[in-house]
Amino acid sequence: MQNSLPELVKCDVFSLFNQMRSVSVDLNNDSSLLIDIPDALCERDKVKFTVHTKTTLNSFQKPEFSVPRQHEDFIWLHDTLVETEEYAGLIIPPAPPKPDFEGPREKMHKLGEGESTMTKEEYAKMKQELEAEYLAVFKKTVQVHEIFLQRLSSHPVFSKDRNFQIFLEYDQDLSVRRKNAKEFFGGFFKNMVKSADEVLISGIKDVDEFFEQEKTFLLDYFSKIKDATAKAEKMTRSHKNVADDYIHISATYSYLLICLHSLCVINAYRHLEKFSELLEKLRKVEGRVASDQELKLTELLRYYMRDIQAAKDLLYRRARALADYENSNKALDKARLKSKDIPQAEENQRQCLQKFDKLSESGKQELTSFKGRRVVAFRKNLIEMAELEIKHAKVRIKSAVCSEHNLFTHN
Amino acid sequence: SRKQLVPPSVDLPRFLFRLCFQLSPTSPEPASLPAEDISTNSNGPKQEILLDDDQEDLFAEATEEVSLDSPEREPILSDGPSPAITPVTPTVIITPRVDASMFDRSPDEDEEAEENGDTFDLQIMVSDPEKTSLNLFNRNEFTVKRRFSDFLGLHSKLASKYLHIGYIVPPAPEKSIVGMTKVKVGKEDLSSAEFVEKRRSALERYLMRTVNHPALLKDPDVIQFLESTELPRAVSTQALSGAGILRMVNKAAEAVNKMTIKMNESDAWFEEKQQQFENLDVQLRKLHASVESLVCHRKELSVNTASFAKSAAMLGNSEDHTALSRALSQLAEVEEKIDQLHQEQAYADFYLFSELLGDYVRLITAVKGVFDHRMKTWSKWQDAQVMLQRKREAEAKLQYANKPDKLQQAKEEIKEWEAKVQQGERDFEQISKNIRREVGRFEKQRVKDFKVVIIKYLESLVHTQQQLIKYWEAFLPEAKAIA
């Protein structure tokens, strides 16, 4: 048994995804531009997404088409959007994180090492569980890439972006474009982002009440949601550990029963066997609870943490625009003093003010709709999580009561 | 408020009297009796808790005074559970507390310090005494104080008497230097309280198993242990821990193997059983390790859930949308309650399963020891036969050597070894018979033990899940109210 994960996992995720498309809401409703990722391939570490577009817009060459894309292509698209001046007043949807199969891969490796200490059945179950985990990571990464595109397609401004269109339509490899972009933008943006928080925090108190409140709120909320995400991740991992333990226990226990078979009175064997069945059911439930919690809670928090970061970036850009405006004011004053280059300075000041006003106006809109979006998404996920927890608890009770009933009737 | 899990009484047919005892930790003030303490610390059969009216008098008229140096310690052999004396079913509830006088120990007692551990109050109730035809005890209800080392001492005596004739003597709990030190240092933290509880529970199970054994219950050492108000302090050489005994047994087993005894196993039953116990040993250890891992991970889950709850509360405070903020705070409360459920579940996992499995791992070792003793007994018998043969050959030679004194001596030696061979055969047959019976009893008991534990586990599972449903169902309308 090789330690490598399945070489090619072709995944028809369409039907499986319906319950997962809930981290963000109100997407893909506009039939003029519908995007989804119906298919994905995993080769070694590289994931190839099939981006499928259906559109009634004339700007596209065909009404329906698909292209293969890699994660790096998504990042390229995101970065170009960030760098576009026009979009400074908009919340740029957060870039999808890199597909990370490290967790399942490490576990698979450990499993391979421990193969000799396990029974065949135990090993098979662990392997099965690991494949499910791998599949879950896979599904999550497809979902998060899909949502990124759908955020763009459902936005009045982004959906018209030229690079977005290229991303959807261009049937050649994007890697050449990517390289050029990197050389152009390079570390420019990264350096900007580093001091973003400092600018925000140390900035002058905003005259505009709305933005001042937003700044305070977003800064605080971001640190809280970051902490909550980390704690939720730890909690989910513990759940997974418990579920894995149940696999070992269930397998060892049923093997134990085989050993005991001849030692046991037949009646006794029967209800011990029932317990073995229960353990098997319990372990499945535990696994499901762990993965549901991951999706509904941890993934929700993770996504909105990134989204809040994107909102913060907007505030930062506005703060920069404000700083530019103030600098232009100072430059104008200086020019007036020296009586030199006054028209340019006036023009510069006017432009800065215009930019700032435009940013503020669209920023306000974006932040307001963002709040609405966030609240709706939280509501949906929290309800779904509570309902799933109740469902799983009922399953556990039903299994236990069945077992107990059997134990008593076999008394 | 932690649930106290009490090993259940097992109803056996035809038993004539019930022995119930409660084990509770000695209270710091020795004069008052722990009747009240039992009510707070256990949910055992409270109706049978003894009243302390006569306690002072009982202590004053201590009747039993058995010296440890009595030379003959004859084991009580029984051929089987006789109808008149059927196994009793003690219910042991032990409540531990640290004995304040522990800190006043003089230096020369320190080497035994680790053995001493907590003092426990052992409360014994004999119910239905009218039905008993055998008056094992002088009184029907009484309390005694026992130290941890006393339990170890009891076990070492029983082991030395019964193991070599094929009785499966239940192993005593392990000593634990680390745990004990924490308790002594007076650490009031959760882990030292847990340690004491773990020890208390282990002692309870140990005593229950011992008293459940029909032959062991009648043993004078056991009766003395249960009844006498002052037990002479177990001398350190005698107070071997359960581990010590097992080490001895294992060494014996190794020695037997090293002698490469090729026992001609005429009895397929023994061969089969030995193999089965080998397998059982391996699987039980594995299962035990997995359950211990589960307990550990569930504790981690509990900690992480509590941590998340706090974080969610902070997030709720930070949230500026009113309804969502409230929902997040509610979520935090739910998760906090769930943390408690996780703890309960971990407790159940541990005390129901992990400890039981640990007990059985040790019991299996005792069983294997008993099988090894049988091999030793067989080997001794064979050696006696070989010796007898030699003596006969020697005598034959002396027949022609015309040395009348030596011939006489040789004839006497032959008689001696004939007797030894006979005894060896008898011993072997006896131990084989005992083992068969013991294994049968062991298997029945094991099935019962596991069944009881499974039922309890299921009940606790159902309980925690019902709570879980309650919490989430209370949360649901809050989540739906987010507008």
mmCIF file with all atom_site columns, C-alpha atoms in Angstrom, chain A residues 286-376:
data_model
loop_
_atom_site.group_PDB
_atom_site.id
_atom_site.type_symbol
_atom_site.label_atom_id
_atom_site.label_alt_id
_atom_site.label_comp_id
_atom_site.label_asym_id
_atom_site.label_entity_id
_atom_site.label_seq_id
_atom_site.pdbx_PDB_ins_code
_atom_site.Cartn_x
_atom_site.Cartn_y
_atom_site.Cartn_z
_atom_site.occupancy
_atom_site.B_iso_or_equiv
_atom_site.pdbx_formal_charge
_atom_site.auth_seq_id
_atom_site.auth_comp_id
_atom_site.auth_asym_id
_atom_site.auth_atom_id
_atom_site.pdbx_PDB_model_num
ATOM 1  C CA . GLU A 1 286 ? -18.813 11.134 15.722  1.00 0.00 ? 286 GLU A CA 1
ATOM 2  C CA . GLY A 1 287 ? -17.130 11.504 12.374  1.00 0.00 ? 287 GLY A CA 1
ATOM 3  C CA . ARG A 1 288 ? -20.146 13.228 10.940  1.00 0.00 ? 288 ARG A CA 1
ATOM 4  C CA . VAL A 1 289 ? -20.504 15.570 13.915  1.00 0.00 ? 289 VAL A CA 1
ATOM 5  C CA . ALA A 1 290 ? -16.880 16.574 13.552  1.00 0.00 ? 290 ALA A CA 1
ATOM 6  C CA . SER A 1 291 ? -17.166 17.342 9.860   1.00 0.00 ? 291 SER A CA 1
ATOM 7  C CA . ASP A 1 292 ? -20.510 19.154 10.198  1.00 0.00 ? 292 ASP A CA 1
ATOM 8  C CA . GLN A 1 293 ? -19.101 21.345 12.912  1.00 0.00 ? 293 GLN A CA 1
ATOM 9  C CA . GLU A 1 294 ? -16.120 22.057 10.716  1.00 0.00 ? 294 GLU A CA 1
ATOM 10 C CA . LEU A 1 295 ? -18.303 23.162 7.825   1.00 0.00 ? 295 LEU A CA 1
ATOM 11 C CA . LYS A 1 296 ? -20.985 25.102 9.633   1.00 0.00 ? 296 LYS A CA 1
ATOM 12 C CA . LEU A 1 297 ? -18.948 26.717 12.332  1.00 0.00 ? 297 LEU A CA 1
ATOM 13 C CA . THR A 1 298 ? -15.228 26.669 11.698  1.00 0.00 ? 298 THR A CA 1
ATOM 14 C CA . GLU A 1 299 ? -15.446 27.272 7.970   1.00 0.00 ? 299 GLU A CA 1
ATOM 15 C CA . LEU A 1 300 ? -17.995 30.050 8.506   1.00 0.00 ? 300 LEU A CA 1
ATOM 16 C CA . LEU A 1 301 ? -15.731 31.831 10.961  1.00 0.00 ? 301 LEU A CA 1
ATOM 17 C CA . ARG A 1 302 ? -12.713 31.308 8.744   1.00 0.00 ? 302 ARG A CA 1
ATOM 18 C CA . TYR A 1 303 ? -14.430 32.762 5.711   1.00 0.00 ? 303 TYR A CA 1
ATOM 19 C CA . TYR A 1 304 ? -15.736 35.829 7.466   1.00 0.00 ? 304 TYR A CA 1
ATOM 20 C CA . MET A 1 305 ? -12.420 36.432 9.095   1.00 0.00 ? 305 MET A CA 1
ATOM 21 C CA . ARG A 1 306 ? -10.966 36.814 5.608   1.00 0.00 ? 306 ARG A CA 1
ATOM 22 C CA . ASP A 1 307 ? -13.916 38.915 4.548   1.00 0.00 ? 307 ASP A CA 1
ATOM 23 C CA . ILE A 1 308 ? -13.480 41.251 7.500   1.00 0.00 ? 308 ILE A CA 1
ATOM 24 C CA . GLN A 1 309 ? -9.864  41.579 6.495   1.00 0.00 ? 309 GLN A CA 1
ATOM 25 C CA . ALA A 1 310 ? -11.014 42.620 3.022   1.00 0.00 ? 310 ALA A CA 1
ATOM 26 C CA . ALA A 1 311 ? -13.327 45.201 4.617   1.00 0.00 ? 311 ALA A CA 1
ATOM 27 C CA . LYS A 1 312 ? -10.444 46.479 6.699   1.00 0.00 ? 312 LYS A CA 1
ATOM 28 C CA . ASP A 1 313 ? -8.395  46.806 3.514   1.00 0.00 ? 313 ASP A CA 1
ATOM 29 C CA . LEU A 1 314 ? -11.118 49.035 2.126   1.00 0.00 ? 314 LEU A CA 1
ATOM 30 C CA . LEU A 1 315 ? -10.929 51.267 5.171   1.00 0.00 ? 315 LEU A CA 1
ATOM 31 C CA . TYR A 1 316 ? -7.211  51.348 4.789   1.00 0.00 ? 316 TYR A CA 1
ATOM 32 C CA . ARG A 1 317 ? -7.419  52.446 1.196   1.00 0.00 ? 317 ARG A CA 1
ATOM 33 C CA . ARG A 1 318 ? -9.845  55.177 2.194   1.00 0.00 ? 318 ARG A CA 1
ATOM 34 C CA . ALA A 1 319 ? -7.476  56.283 4.927   1.00 0.00 ? 319 ALA A CA 1
ATOM 35 C CA . ARG A 1 320 ? -4.689  56.465 2.342   1.00 0.00 ? 320 ARG A CA 1
ATOM 36 C CA . ALA A 1 321 ? -6.914  58.483 0.054   1.00 0.00 ? 321 ALA A CA 1
ATOM 37 C CA . LEU A 1 322 ? -7.650  60.825 2.949   1.00 0.00 ? 322 LEU A CA 1
ATOM 38 C CA . ALA A 1 323 ? -3.948  61.150 3.659   1.00 0.00 ? 323 ALA A CA 1
ATOM 39 C CA . ASP A 1 324 ? -3.342  61.882 -0.015  1.00 0.00 ? 324 ASP A CA 1
ATOM 40 C CA . TYR A 1 325 ? -6.040  64.536 0.079   1.00 0.00 ? 325 TYR A CA 1
ATOM 41 C CA . GLU A 1 326 ? -4.535  66.137 3.136   1.00 0.00 ? 326 GLU A CA 1
ATOM 42 C CA . ASN A 1 327 ? -1.112  66.103 1.531   1.00 0.00 ? 327 ASN A CA 1
ATOM 43 C CA . SER A 1 328 ? -2.534  67.721 -1.567  1.00 0.00 ? 328 SER A CA 1
ATOM 44 C CA . ASN A 1 329 ? -4.014  70.441 0.653   1.00 0.00 ? 329 ASN A CA 1
ATOM 45 C CA . LYS A 1 330 ? -0.645  71.088 2.183   1.00 0.00 ? 330 LYS A CA 1
ATOM 46 C CA . ALA A 1 331 ? 0.971   71.118 -1.244  1.00 0.00 ? 331 ALA A CA 1
ATOM 47 C CA . LEU A 1 332 ? -1.634  73.634 -2.428  1.00 0.00 ? 332 LEU A CA 1
ATOM 48 C CA . ASP A 1 333 ? -0.952  75.890 0.527   1.00 0.00 ? 333 ASP A CA 1
ATOM 49 C CA . LYS A 1 334 ? 2.749   75.723 -0.158  1.00 0.00 ? 334 LYS A CA 1
ATOM 50 C CA . ALA A 1 335 ? 2.206   76.482 -3.820  1.00 0.00 ? 335 ALA A CA 1
ATOM 51 C CA . ARG A 1 336 ? 0.037   79.472 -2.894  1.00 0.00 ? 336 ARG A CA 1
ATOM 52 C CA . LEU A 1 337 ? 2.749   80.694 -0.568  1.00 0.00 ? 337 LEU A CA 1
ATOM 53 C CA . LYS A 1 338 ? 5.380   80.425 -3.197  1.00 0.00 ? 338 LYS A CA 1
ATOM 54 C CA . SER A 1 339 ? 2.971   81.520 -5.897  1.00 0.00 ? 339 SER A CA 1
ATOM 55 C CA . LYS A 1 340 ? 4.235   78.693 -8.052  1.00 0.00 ? 340 LYS A CA 1
ATOM 56 C CA . ASP A 1 341 ? 2.398   75.877 -9.863  1.00 0.00 ? 341 ASP A CA 1
ATOM 57 C CA . ILE A 1 342 ? -0.886  76.810 -8.301  1.00 0.00 ? 342 ILE A CA 1
ATOM 58 C CA . PRO A 1 343 ? -3.111  75.370 -11.049 1.00 0.00 ? 343 PRO A CA 1
ATOM 59 C CA . GLN A 1 344 ? -1.467  71.940 -10.838 1.00 0.00 ? 344 GLN A CA 1
ATOM 60 C CA . ALA A 1 345 ? -1.751  71.916 -7.112  1.00 0.00 ? 345 ALA A CA 1
ATOM 61 C CA . GLU A 1 346 ? -5.393  72.909 -7.333  1.00 0.00 ? 346 GLU A CA 1
ATOM 62 C CA . GLU A 1 347 ? -6.040  70.221 -9.881  1.00 0.00 ? 347 GLU A CA 1
ATOM 63 C CA . ASN A 1 348 ? -4.241  67.667 -7.726  1.00 0.00 ? 348 ASN A CA 1
ATOM 64 C CA . GLN A 1 349 ? -6.249  68.669 -4.697  1.00 0.00 ? 349 GLN A CA 1
ATOM 65 C CA . ARG A 1 350 ? -9.489  68.490 -6.618  1.00 0.00 ? 350 ARG A CA 1
ATOM 66 C CA . GLN A 1 351 ? -8.667  65.035 -7.889  1.00 0.00 ? 351 GLN A CA 1
ATOM 67 C CA . CYS A 1 352 ? -7.712  63.780 -4.462  1.00 0.00 ? 352 CYS A CA 1
ATOM 68 C CA . LEU A 1 353 ? -10.927 65.074 -2.995  1.00 0.00 ? 353 LEU A CA 1
ATOM 69 C CA . GLN A 1 354 ? -12.935 63.490 -5.763  1.00 0.00 ? 354 GLN A CA 1
ATOM 70 C CA . LYS A 1 355 ? -11.218 60.195 -5.261  1.00 0.00 ? 355 LYS A CA 1
ATOM 71 C CA . PHE A 1 356 ? -11.770 60.365 -1.545  1.00 0.00 ? 356 PHE A CA 1
ATOM 72 C CA . ASP A 1 357 ? -15.431 61.210 -1.885  1.00 0.00 ? 357 ASP A CA 1
ATOM 73 C CA . LYS A 1 358 ? -15.997 58.471 -4.393  1.00 0.00 ? 358 LYS A CA 1
ATOM 74 C CA . LEU A 1 359 ? -14.250 55.997 -2.100  1.00 0.00 ? 359 LEU A CA 1
ATOM 75 C CA . SER A 1 360 ? -16.283 57.095 0.866   1.00 0.00 ? 360 SER A CA 1
ATOM 76 C CA . GLU A 1 361 ? -19.562 56.812 -0.979  1.00 0.00 ? 361 GLU A CA 1
ATOM 77 C CA . SER A 1 362 ? -18.985 53.371 -2.445  1.00 0.00 ? 362 SER A CA 1
ATOM 78 C CA . GLY A 1 363 ? -17.251 52.255 0.733   1.00 0.00 ? 363 GLY A CA 1
ATOM 79 C CA . LYS A 1 364 ? -20.307 53.103 2.790   1.00 0.00 ? 364 LYS A CA 1
ATOM 80 C CA . GLN A 1 365 ? -22.504 51.141 0.436   1.00 0.00 ? 365 GLN A CA 1
ATOM 81 C CA . GLU A 1 366 ? -20.212 48.163 0.429   1.00 0.00 ? 366 GLU A CA 1
ATOM 82 C CA . LEU A 1 367 ? -19.794 48.042 4.177   1.00 0.00 ? 367 LEU A CA 1
ATOM 83 C CA . THR A 1 368 ? -23.535 48.263 4.770   1.00 0.00 ? 368 THR A CA 1
ATOM 84 C CA . SER A 1 369 ? -24.351 45.454 2.367   1.00 0.00 ? 369 SER A CA 1
ATOM 85 C CA . PHE A 1 370 ? -21.459 43.472 3.804   1.00 0.00 ? 370 PHE A CA 1
ATOM 86 C CA . LYS A 1 371 ? -22.993 43.606 7.245   1.00 0.00 ? 371 LYS A CA 1
ATOM 87 C CA . GLY A 1 372 ? -26.297 42.402 5.869   1.00 0.00 ? 372 GLY A CA 1
ATOM 88 C CA . ARG A 1 373 ? -24.596 39.566 4.031   1.00 0.00 ? 373 ARG A CA 1
ATOM 89 C CA . ARG A 1 374 ? -22.666 38.541 7.109   1.00 0.00 ? 374 ARG A CA 1
ATOM 90 C CA . VAL A 1 375 ? -25.692 38.470 9.370   1.00 0.00 ? 375 VAL A CA 1
ATOM 91 C CA . VAL A 1 376 ? -27.700 36.373 6.928   1.00 0.00 ? 376 VAL A CA 1
#
